[in-house]
mmCIF file with all atom_site columns, C-alpha atoms in Angstrom:
data_model
loop_
_atom_site.group_PDB
_atom_site.id
_atom_site.type_symbol
_atom_site.label_atom_id
_atom_site.label_alt_id
_atom_site.label_comp_id
_atom_site.label_asym_id
_atom_site.label_entity_id
_atom_site.label_seq_id
_atom_site.pdbx_PDB_ins_code
_atom_site.Cartn_x
_atom_site.Cartn_y
_atom_site.Cartn_z
_atom_site.occupancy
_atom_site.B_iso_or_equiv
_atom_site.pdbx_formal_charge
_atom_site.auth_seq_id
_atom_site.auth_comp_id
_atom_site.auth_asym_id
_atom_site.auth_atom_id
_atom_site.pdbx_PDB_model_num
ATOM 1   C CA . MET A 1 1   ? 114.567 101.482 95.403  1.00 0.00 ? 808 MET A CA 1
ATOM 2   C CA . GLU A 1 2   ? 112.296 98.764  93.742  1.00 0.00 ? 809 GLU A CA 1
ATOM 3   C CA . PRO A 1 3   ? 109.620 100.627 91.384  1.00 0.00 ? 810 PRO A CA 1
ATOM 4   C CA . VAL A 1 4   ? 105.991 98.483  91.082  1.00 0.00 ? 811 VAL A CA 1
ATOM 5   C CA . THR A 1 5   ? 103.833 100.249 88.511  1.00 0.00 ? 812 THR A CA 1
ATOM 6   C CA . ALA A 1 6   ? 100.115 99.974  89.560  1.00 0.00 ? 813 ALA A CA 1
ATOM 7   C CA . GLY A 1 7   ? 98.586  101.147 86.781  1.00 0.00 ? 814 GLY A CA 1
ATOM 8   C CA . LYS A 1 8   ? 99.306  103.806 83.445  1.00 0.00 ? 815 LYS A CA 1
ATOM 9   C CA . ASP A 1 9   ? 99.755  106.646 85.317  1.00 0.00 ? 816 ASP A CA 1
ATOM 10  C CA . GLY A 1 10  ? 100.058 105.490 88.837  1.00 0.00 ? 817 GLY A CA 1
ATOM 11  C CA . ALA A 1 11  ? 102.828 103.711 90.662  1.00 0.00 ? 818 ALA A CA 1
ATOM 12  C CA . VAL A 1 12  ? 104.145 101.942 94.076  1.00 0.00 ? 819 VAL A CA 1
ATOM 13  C CA . LEU A 1 13  ? 107.717 102.559 94.722  1.00 0.00 ? 820 LEU A CA 1
ATOM 14  C CA . ARG A 1 14  ? 109.363 100.251 97.262  1.00 0.00 ? 821 ARG A CA 1
ATOM 15  C CA . VAL A 1 15  ? 111.981 101.741 99.346  1.00 0.00 ? 822 VAL A CA 1
ATOM 16  C CA . GLY A 1 16  ? 114.245 100.448 101.945 1.00 0.00 ? 823 GLY A CA 1
ATOM 17  C CA . GLY A 1 17  ? 117.359 100.575 103.897 1.00 0.00 ? 824 GLY A CA 1
ATOM 18  C CA . GLU A 1 18  ? 118.525 103.871 104.876 1.00 0.00 ? 825 GLU A CA 1
ATOM 19  C CA . ILE A 1 19  ? 117.531 107.175 103.103 1.00 0.00 ? 826 ILE A CA 1
ATOM 20  C CA . ASP A 1 20  ? 120.671 109.618 103.414 1.00 0.00 ? 827 ASP A CA 1
ATOM 21  C CA . VAL A 1 21  ? 123.372 111.975 101.736 1.00 0.00 ? 828 VAL A CA 1
ATOM 22  C CA . TYR A 1 22  ? 124.454 109.306 99.791  1.00 0.00 ? 829 TYR A CA 1
ATOM 23  C CA . THR A 1 23  ? 121.309 107.029 99.089  1.00 0.00 ? 830 THR A CA 1
ATOM 24  C CA . ALA A 1 24  ? 118.812 110.260 98.534  1.00 0.00 ? 831 ALA A CA 1
ATOM 25  C CA . PRO A 1 25  ? 119.616 111.173 94.841  1.00 0.00 ? 832 PRO A CA 1
ATOM 26  C CA . LYS A 1 26  ? 118.582 107.630 93.853  1.00 0.00 ? 833 LYS A CA 1
ATOM 27  C CA . LEU A 1 27  ? 115.432 108.262 95.537  1.00 0.00 ? 834 LEU A CA 1
ATOM 28  C CA . ARG A 1 28  ? 114.982 111.227 93.433  1.00 0.00 ? 835 ARG A CA 1
ATOM 29  C CA . GLU A 1 29  ? 116.095 109.499 90.174  1.00 0.00 ? 836 GLU A CA 1
ATOM 30  C CA . ALA A 1 30  ? 113.819 106.648 90.947  1.00 0.00 ? 837 ALA A CA 1
ATOM 31  C CA . ILE A 1 31  ? 110.925 109.228 90.960  1.00 0.00 ? 838 ILE A CA 1
ATOM 32  C CA . LEU A 1 32  ? 111.608 111.436 88.198  1.00 0.00 ? 839 LEU A CA 1
ATOM 33  C CA . GLU A 1 33  ? 111.451 108.126 86.368  1.00 0.00 ? 840 GLU A CA 1
ATOM 34  C CA . LEU A 1 34  ? 108.043 106.993 87.309  1.00 0.00 ? 841 LEU A CA 1
ATOM 35  C CA . VAL A 1 35  ? 106.887 110.784 86.872  1.00 0.00 ? 842 VAL A CA 1
ATOM 36  C CA . ASP A 1 36  ? 108.976 110.760 83.199  1.00 0.00 ? 843 ASP A CA 1
ATOM 37  C CA . ALA A 1 37  ? 107.193 107.400 82.481  1.00 0.00 ? 844 ALA A CA 1
ATOM 38  C CA . GLY A 1 38  ? 103.746 108.887 82.943  1.00 0.00 ? 845 GLY A CA 1
ATOM 39  C CA . ALA A 1 39  ? 103.061 108.382 86.741  1.00 0.00 ? 846 ALA A CA 1
ATOM 40  C CA . SER A 1 40  ? 101.028 111.155 88.285  1.00 0.00 ? 847 SER A CA 1
ATOM 41  C CA . HIS A 1 41  ? 100.522 109.157 91.398  1.00 0.00 ? 848 HIS A CA 1
ATOM 42  C CA . ILE A 1 42  ? 102.829 107.609 93.836  1.00 0.00 ? 849 ILE A CA 1
ATOM 43  C CA . ILE A 1 43  ? 102.911 105.733 97.093  1.00 0.00 ? 850 ILE A CA 1
ATOM 44  C CA . ALA A 1 44  ? 105.992 105.785 98.442  1.00 0.00 ? 851 ALA A CA 1
ATOM 45  C CA . ASP A 1 45  ? 106.120 103.165 100.327 1.00 0.00 ? 852 ASP A CA 1
ATOM 46  C CA . LEU A 1 46  ? 108.975 103.436 103.447 1.00 0.00 ? 853 LEU A CA 1
ATOM 47  C CA . ARG A 1 47  ? 108.238 100.406 105.722 1.00 0.00 ? 854 ARG A CA 1
ATOM 48  C CA . GLU A 1 48  ? 111.594 99.248  104.965 1.00 0.00 ? 855 GLU A CA 1
ATOM 49  C CA . VAL A 1 49  ? 113.517 102.454 105.299 1.00 0.00 ? 856 VAL A CA 1
ATOM 50  C CA . GLU A 1 50  ? 115.320 102.152 108.935 1.00 0.00 ? 857 GLU A CA 1
ATOM 51  C CA . PHE A 1 51  ? 117.221 106.010 108.643 1.00 0.00 ? 858 PHE A CA 1
ATOM 52  C CA . LEU A 1 52  ? 116.013 109.038 107.392 1.00 0.00 ? 859 LEU A CA 1
ATOM 53  C CA . ASP A 1 53  ? 118.073 112.084 107.168 1.00 0.00 ? 860 ASP A CA 1
ATOM 54  C CA . SER A 1 54  ? 117.043 116.006 106.246 1.00 0.00 ? 861 SER A CA 1
ATOM 55  C CA . THR A 1 55  ? 118.297 114.927 102.517 1.00 0.00 ? 862 THR A CA 1
ATOM 56  C CA . GLY A 1 56  ? 115.949 111.865 102.224 1.00 0.00 ? 863 GLY A CA 1
ATOM 57  C CA . LEU A 1 57  ? 113.173 114.197 103.741 1.00 0.00 ? 864 LEU A CA 1
ATOM 58  C CA . GLY A 1 58  ? 113.861 116.992 101.116 1.00 0.00 ? 865 GLY A CA 1
ATOM 59  C CA . ALA A 1 59  ? 113.856 114.379 98.035  1.00 0.00 ? 866 ALA A CA 1
ATOM 60  C CA . LEU A 1 60  ? 110.438 113.154 99.656  1.00 0.00 ? 867 LEU A CA 1
ATOM 61  C CA . ILE A 1 61  ? 109.131 116.925 99.294  1.00 0.00 ? 868 ILE A CA 1
ATOM 62  C CA . GLY A 1 62  ? 110.395 118.006 96.183  1.00 0.00 ? 869 GLY A CA 1
ATOM 63  C CA . ALA A 1 63  ? 108.975 114.575 94.935  1.00 0.00 ? 870 ALA A CA 1
ATOM 64  C CA . GLN A 1 64  ? 105.147 115.800 96.147  1.00 0.00 ? 871 GLN A CA 1
ATOM 65  C CA . ASN A 1 65  ? 106.006 119.017 94.818  1.00 0.00 ? 872 ASN A CA 1
ATOM 66  C CA . ARG A 1 66  ? 106.712 118.201 91.540  1.00 0.00 ? 873 ARG A CA 1
ATOM 67  C CA . LEU A 1 67  ? 103.568 115.547 91.611  1.00 0.00 ? 874 LEU A CA 1
ATOM 68  C CA . ARG A 1 68  ? 101.521 118.535 92.706  1.00 0.00 ? 875 ARG A CA 1
ATOM 69  C CA . THR A 1 69  ? 102.479 120.615 89.510  1.00 0.00 ? 876 THR A CA 1
ATOM 70  C CA . ARG A 1 70  ? 100.929 118.078 87.455  1.00 0.00 ? 877 ARG A CA 1
ATOM 71  C CA . ASP A 1 71  ? 97.703  117.303 89.701  1.00 0.00 ? 878 ASP A CA 1
ATOM 72  C CA . GLY A 1 72  ? 98.847  114.624 91.194  1.00 0.00 ? 879 GLY A CA 1
ATOM 73  C CA . SER A 1 73  ? 99.589  112.865 94.274  1.00 0.00 ? 880 SER A CA 1
ATOM 74  C CA . PHE A 1 74  ? 102.167 111.725 96.369  1.00 0.00 ? 881 PHE A CA 1
ATOM 75  C CA . ARG A 1 75  ? 101.678 109.271 99.718  1.00 0.00 ? 882 ARG A CA 1
ATOM 76  C CA . LEU A 1 76  ? 103.918 107.976 101.882 1.00 0.00 ? 883 LEU A CA 1
ATOM 77  C CA . VAL A 1 77  ? 103.553 104.324 103.355 1.00 0.00 ? 884 VAL A CA 1
ATOM 78  C CA . ILE A 1 78  ? 105.264 104.706 106.883 1.00 0.00 ? 885 ILE A CA 1
ATOM 79  C CA . ALA A 1 79  ? 105.462 101.920 109.665 1.00 0.00 ? 886 ALA A CA 1
ATOM 80  C CA . SER A 1 80  ? 108.340 102.702 111.625 1.00 0.00 ? 887 SER A CA 1
ATOM 81  C CA . ASP A 1 81  ? 107.729 104.942 115.132 1.00 0.00 ? 888 ASP A CA 1
ATOM 82  C CA . ARG A 1 82  ? 111.302 105.799 114.625 1.00 0.00 ? 889 ARG A CA 1
ATOM 83  C CA . ILE A 1 83  ? 110.536 107.124 111.396 1.00 0.00 ? 890 ILE A CA 1
ATOM 84  C CA . LEU A 1 84  ? 106.756 108.540 111.717 1.00 0.00 ? 891 LEU A CA 1
ATOM 85  C CA . ARG A 1 85  ? 108.260 110.632 114.699 1.00 0.00 ? 892 ARG A CA 1
ATOM 86  C CA . ILE A 1 86  ? 111.002 112.508 112.226 1.00 0.00 ? 893 ILE A CA 1
ATOM 87  C CA . PHE A 1 87  ? 107.776 113.649 110.246 1.00 0.00 ? 894 PHE A CA 1
ATOM 88  C CA . ARG A 1 88  ? 105.833 114.514 113.477 1.00 0.00 ? 895 ARG A CA 1
ATOM 89  C CA . ILE A 1 89  ? 108.765 116.086 115.111 1.00 0.00 ? 896 ILE A CA 1
ATOM 90  C CA . THR A 1 90  ? 109.188 118.262 111.858 1.00 0.00 ? 897 THR A CA 1
ATOM 91  C CA . GLY A 1 91  ? 105.508 119.308 110.955 1.00 0.00 ? 898 GLY A CA 1
ATOM 92  C CA . LEU A 1 92  ? 105.989 117.158 108.145 1.00 0.00 ? 899 LEU A CA 1
ATOM 93  C CA . ASP A 1 93  ? 103.118 114.790 109.102 1.00 0.00 ? 900 ASP A CA 1
ATOM 94  C CA . LYS A 1 94  ? 100.401 117.747 108.356 1.00 0.00 ? 901 LYS A CA 1
ATOM 95  C CA . VAL A 1 95  ? 102.121 118.102 104.854 1.00 0.00 ? 902 VAL A CA 1
ATOM 96  C CA . PHE A 1 96  ? 102.098 114.536 103.141 1.00 0.00 ? 903 PHE A CA 1
ATOM 97  C CA . GLU A 1 97  ? 99.325  111.872 103.221 1.00 0.00 ? 904 GLU A CA 1
ATOM 98  C CA . ILE A 1 98  ? 100.846 108.977 105.585 1.00 0.00 ? 905 ILE A CA 1
ATOM 99  C CA . HIS A 1 99  ? 99.524  105.827 105.998 1.00 0.00 ? 906 HIS A CA 1
ATOM 100 C CA . ALA A 1 100 ? 100.509 102.432 107.793 1.00 0.00 ? 907 ALA A CA 1
ATOM 101 C CA . SER A 1 101 ? 100.045 100.172 104.790 1.00 0.00 ? 908 SER A CA 1
ATOM 102 C CA . VAL A 1 102 ? 99.852  100.488 101.000 1.00 0.00 ? 909 VAL A CA 1
ATOM 103 C CA . ALA A 1 103 ? 96.013  98.966  101.440 1.00 0.00 ? 910 ALA A CA 1
ATOM 104 C CA . ASP A 1 104 ? 95.612  102.285 103.811 1.00 0.00 ? 911 ASP A CA 1
ATOM 105 C CA . ALA A 1 105 ? 96.951  104.425 101.420 1.00 0.00 ? 912 ALA A CA 1
ATOM 106 C CA . VAL A 1 106 ? 94.537  102.904 98.227  1.00 0.00 ? 913 VAL A CA 1
ATOM 107 C CA . ALA A 1 107 ? 91.401  102.703 100.689 1.00 0.00 ? 914 ALA A CA 1
ATOM 108 C CA . GLY A 1 108 ? 88.484  105.444 99.575  1.00 0.00 ? 915 GLY A CA 1
ATOM 109 C CA . GLU A 1 109 ? 90.441  106.561 96.898  1.00 0.00 ? 916 GLU A CA 1
ATOM 110 C CA . ALA A 1 110 ? 88.625  106.608 93.619  1.00 0.00 ? 917 ALA A CA 1
ATOM 111 C CA . TYR A 1 111 ? 91.583  106.455 91.847  1.00 0.00 ? 918 TYR A CA 1
ATOM 112 C CA . TRP A 1 112 ? 93.373  104.042 93.295  1.00 0.00 ? 919 TRP A CA 1
ATOM 113 C CA . GLU A 1 113 ? 90.890  101.552 93.827  1.00 0.00 ? 920 GLU A CA 1
ATOM 114 C CA . ARG A 1 114 ? 90.064  101.477 90.095  1.00 0.00 ? 921 ARG A CA 1
ATOM 115 C CA . ILE A 1 115 ? 93.730  100.885 89.409  1.00 0.00 ? 922 ILE A CA 1
ATOM 116 C CA . VAL A 1 116 ? 93.506  98.033  92.061  1.00 0.00 ? 923 VAL A CA 1
ATOM 117 C CA . ALA A 1 117 ? 90.419  96.791  90.709  1.00 0.00 ? 924 ALA A CA 1
ATOM 118 C CA . ASP A 1 118 ? 91.913  96.852  87.131  1.00 0.00 ? 925 ASP A CA 1
ATOM 119 C CA . GLU A 1 119 ? 95.119  94.934  87.931  1.00 0.00 ? 926 GLU A CA 1
ATOM 120 C CA . GLY A 1 120 ? 92.873  92.325  89.287  1.00 0.00 ? 927 GLY A CA 1
ATOM 121 C CA . GLY A 1 121 ? 93.889  93.346  93.441  1.00 0.00 ? 928 GLY A CA 1
#
């Protein structure tokens, strides 16, 4: 997991490999560190994720709940049909904001467009 801070209170977290019972705690910890550092808007870039189990889904749901209580936002970037299918089967595609790319995740959202402009693209 590689956090890429985009702004004072927003961040993109790049996640790859497997998110399972062994790695979900690391994902949860990475998100908590971003929140503790002041991020209230996070984009989780899951394009490099090869496997996702229920523990990983739980970590993502927990992150979304935590950010909602802070009036923040939590968006997912998913390119893999296999991973996207997990969200569709579980109905979580209606719970999460899911985008095909980070550019799509920030498009049309004033908060993220401001951050991208402030950071020079």
